[in-house]
């Protein structure tokens, strides 16, 4: 099996993304985004009470995951 890749134009993504935007990017559920964050080290940032995801860090993380 080949590597899965997220084929998006990096410059078209917002710098900081919501959980909903990450779920749409990764084509998964909101609950799965939480699982990826908690168990698999999906990078995120806290801004007060808000949780945001850096789009460039997410794409780099996906590339580093290899086959799944």
Short mmCIF file of N, CA and C in Angstrom, two decimals:
data_model
loop_
_atom_site.label_atom_id
_atom_site.label_comp_id
_atom_site.label_asym_id
_atom_site.label_seq_id
_atom_site.Cartn_x
_atom_site.Cartn_y
_atom_site.Cartn_z
N UNK A 1 0.83 -1.18 0.00
CA UNK A 1 0.00 0.00 0.00
C UNK A 1 0.87 1.24 0.00
N UNK A 2 0.46 2.24 -0.73
CA UNK A 2 1.19 3.51 -0.78
C UNK A 2 0.79 4.43 0.36
N UNK A 3 1.57 5.47 0.52
CA UNK A 3 1.26 6.47 1.54
C UNK A 3 0.00 7.23 1.17
N UNK A 4 -0.82 7.49 2.17
CA UNK A 4 -1.96 8.38 1.94
C UNK A 4 -1.46 9.80 2.10
N UNK A 5 -1.97 10.68 1.30
CA UNK A 5 -1.56 12.08 1.44
C UNK A 5 -2.79 12.97 1.37
N UNK A 6 -2.67 14.07 2.02
CA UNK A 6 -3.74 15.07 1.97
C UNK A 6 -3.40 16.00 0.82
N UNK A 7 -4.22 15.93 -0.23
CA UNK A 7 -3.93 16.77 -1.39
C UNK A 7 -4.75 18.05 -1.30
N UNK A 8 -4.13 19.05 -0.71
CA UNK A 8 -4.75 20.36 -0.59
C UNK A 8 -3.71 21.41 -0.94
N UNK A 9 -4.19 22.55 -1.31
CA UNK A 9 -3.27 23.65 -1.55
C UNK A 9 -3.01 24.32 -0.22
N UNK A 10 -1.79 24.20 0.27
CA UNK A 10 -1.45 24.68 1.60
C UNK A 10 -1.75 26.16 1.78
N UNK A 11 -1.56 26.96 0.74
CA UNK A 11 -1.79 28.40 0.87
C UNK A 11 -3.27 28.76 0.90
N UNK A 12 -4.17 27.81 0.68
CA UNK A 12 -5.60 28.11 0.72
C UNK A 12 -6.22 27.78 2.06
N UNK A 13 -5.45 27.18 2.97
CA UNK A 13 -5.96 26.84 4.29
C UNK A 13 -5.78 28.01 5.25
N UNK A 14 -6.72 28.19 6.17
CA UNK A 14 -6.50 29.20 7.20
C UNK A 14 -5.35 28.77 8.10
N UNK A 15 -4.63 29.71 8.66
CA UNK A 15 -3.49 29.38 9.51
C UNK A 15 -3.93 28.57 10.73
N UNK A 16 -4.97 29.04 11.42
CA UNK A 16 -5.51 28.32 12.56
C UNK A 16 -6.89 27.79 12.20
N UNK A 17 -7.10 26.52 12.48
CA UNK A 17 -8.34 25.85 12.08
C UNK A 17 -9.12 25.40 13.31
N UNK A 18 -10.43 25.31 13.15
CA UNK A 18 -11.29 24.75 14.19
C UNK A 18 -11.29 23.23 14.06
N UNK A 19 -11.85 22.57 15.07
CA UNK A 19 -11.96 21.11 15.01
C UNK A 19 -12.80 20.69 13.81
N UNK A 20 -13.86 21.43 13.52
CA UNK A 20 -14.71 21.12 12.37
C UNK A 20 -13.91 21.19 11.06
N UNK A 21 -13.09 22.22 10.92
CA UNK A 21 -12.28 22.36 9.70
C UNK A 21 -11.26 21.24 9.58
N UNK A 22 -10.68 20.82 10.70
CA UNK A 22 -9.72 19.71 10.68
C UNK A 22 -10.44 18.42 10.29
N UNK A 23 -11.63 18.20 10.84
CA UNK A 23 -12.40 17.01 10.49
C UNK A 23 -12.73 16.98 9.00
N UNK A 24 -13.07 18.12 8.43
CA UNK A 24 -13.35 18.19 7.00
C UNK A 24 -12.09 17.93 6.19
N UNK A 25 -10.96 18.49 6.63
CA UNK A 25 -9.69 18.28 5.93
C UNK A 25 -9.30 16.81 5.93
N UNK A 26 -9.43 16.17 7.10
CA UNK A 26 -9.02 14.77 7.23
C UNK A 26 -10.13 13.80 6.85
N UNK A 27 -11.31 14.34 6.56
CA UNK A 27 -12.47 13.53 6.19
C UNK A 27 -12.78 12.50 7.27
N UNK A 28 -12.94 13.01 8.49
CA UNK A 28 -13.26 12.14 9.62
C UNK A 28 -14.26 12.85 10.52
N UNK A 29 -14.70 12.17 11.55
CA UNK A 29 -15.68 12.76 12.48
C UNK A 29 -14.98 13.68 13.48
N UNK A 30 -15.78 14.51 14.13
CA UNK A 30 -15.26 15.38 15.18
C UNK A 30 -14.69 14.54 16.32
N UNK A 31 -15.36 13.46 16.64
CA UNK A 31 -14.88 12.57 17.70
C UNK A 31 -13.52 11.98 17.35
N UNK A 32 -13.32 11.64 16.09
CA UNK A 32 -12.04 11.07 15.67
C UNK A 32 -10.92 12.12 15.77
N UNK A 33 -11.22 13.37 15.51
CA UNK A 33 -10.22 14.44 15.69
C UNK A 33 -9.78 14.45 17.15
N UNK A 34 -10.74 14.33 18.08
CA UNK A 34 -10.39 14.27 19.50
C UNK A 34 -9.50 13.07 19.81
N UNK A 35 -9.82 11.93 19.21
CA UNK A 35 -9.02 10.72 19.41
C UNK A 35 -7.61 10.91 18.87
N UNK A 36 -7.50 11.49 17.68
CA UNK A 36 -6.17 11.74 17.11
C UNK A 36 -5.36 12.68 17.98
N UNK A 37 -6.01 13.67 18.55
CA UNK A 37 -5.35 14.64 19.42
C UNK A 37 -4.89 13.97 20.71
N UNK A 38 -5.77 13.22 21.33
CA UNK A 38 -5.49 12.62 22.63
C UNK A 38 -4.52 11.44 22.56
N UNK A 39 -4.75 10.54 21.61
CA UNK A 39 -3.98 9.30 21.58
C UNK A 39 -2.81 9.29 20.60
N UNK A 40 -2.88 10.12 19.56
CA UNK A 40 -1.89 10.03 18.50
C UNK A 40 -1.09 11.31 18.28
N UNK A 41 -1.27 12.28 19.15
CA UNK A 41 -0.43 13.47 19.11
C UNK A 41 -0.73 14.47 18.02
N UNK A 42 -1.99 14.51 17.56
CA UNK A 42 -2.37 15.55 16.60
C UNK A 42 -2.08 16.91 17.23
N UNK A 43 -1.26 17.73 16.59
CA UNK A 43 -0.86 19.00 17.22
C UNK A 43 -2.01 20.00 17.32
N UNK A 44 -2.05 20.71 18.44
CA UNK A 44 -3.08 21.72 18.67
C UNK A 44 -2.52 22.81 19.55
N UNK A 45 -3.26 23.90 19.62
CA UNK A 45 -2.87 25.04 20.46
C UNK A 45 -4.08 25.48 21.27
N UNK A 46 -3.84 25.86 22.49
CA UNK A 46 -4.90 26.43 23.32
C UNK A 46 -4.77 27.95 23.28
N UNK A 47 -5.88 28.60 23.04
CA UNK A 47 -5.96 30.06 23.08
C UNK A 47 -7.04 30.40 24.08
N UNK A 48 -6.66 30.51 25.34
CA UNK A 48 -7.65 30.68 26.40
C UNK A 48 -8.46 29.40 26.50
N UNK A 49 -9.78 29.52 26.33
CA UNK A 49 -10.65 28.34 26.37
C UNK A 49 -10.79 27.66 25.01
N UNK A 50 -10.23 28.27 23.98
CA UNK A 50 -10.37 27.74 22.63
C UNK A 50 -9.25 26.76 22.31
N UNK A 51 -9.57 25.77 21.49
CA UNK A 51 -8.56 24.85 20.94
C UNK A 51 -8.53 25.11 19.44
N UNK A 52 -7.35 25.36 18.93
CA UNK A 52 -7.18 25.59 17.49
C UNK A 52 -6.04 24.70 16.98
N UNK A 53 -6.06 24.47 15.68
CA UNK A 53 -5.10 23.59 15.04
C UNK A 53 -4.37 24.36 13.95
N UNK A 54 -3.05 24.35 14.00
CA UNK A 54 -2.23 25.03 12.99
C UNK A 54 -2.24 24.18 11.72
N UNK A 55 -2.71 24.74 10.63
CA UNK A 55 -2.87 23.97 9.40
C UNK A 55 -1.56 23.37 8.90
N UNK A 56 -0.48 24.13 8.99
CA UNK A 56 0.81 23.62 8.51
C UNK A 56 1.29 22.47 9.40
N UNK A 57 1.09 22.57 10.71
CA UNK A 57 1.48 21.51 11.64
C UNK A 57 0.64 20.25 11.40
N UNK A 58 -0.65 20.43 11.07
CA UNK A 58 -1.51 19.29 10.79
C UNK A 58 -1.03 18.56 9.55
N UNK A 59 -0.74 19.30 8.48
CA UNK A 59 -0.28 18.67 7.24
C UNK A 59 1.05 17.95 7.45
N UNK A 60 1.95 18.55 8.21
CA UNK A 60 3.23 17.91 8.50
C UNK A 60 3.01 16.64 9.32
N UNK A 61 2.12 16.68 10.31
CA UNK A 61 1.81 15.53 11.14
C UNK A 61 1.26 14.39 10.29
N UNK A 62 0.35 14.71 9.36
CA UNK A 62 -0.24 13.68 8.49
C UNK A 62 0.86 13.01 7.66
N UNK A 63 1.76 13.80 7.09
CA UNK A 63 2.84 13.25 6.29
C UNK A 63 3.74 12.34 7.10
N UNK A 64 3.94 12.64 8.36
CA UNK A 64 4.81 11.85 9.23
C UNK A 64 4.17 10.54 9.70
N UNK A 65 2.86 10.43 9.55
CA UNK A 65 2.16 9.24 10.04
C UNK A 65 2.41 8.01 9.17
N UNK A 66 2.78 8.21 7.92
CA UNK A 66 3.02 7.06 7.03
C UNK A 66 1.73 6.34 6.72
N UNK A 67 1.81 5.04 6.61
CA UNK A 67 0.63 4.21 6.26
C UNK A 67 -0.25 4.04 7.48
N UNK A 68 -1.55 4.07 7.22
CA UNK A 68 -2.51 3.76 8.28
C UNK A 68 -3.76 3.19 7.69
#
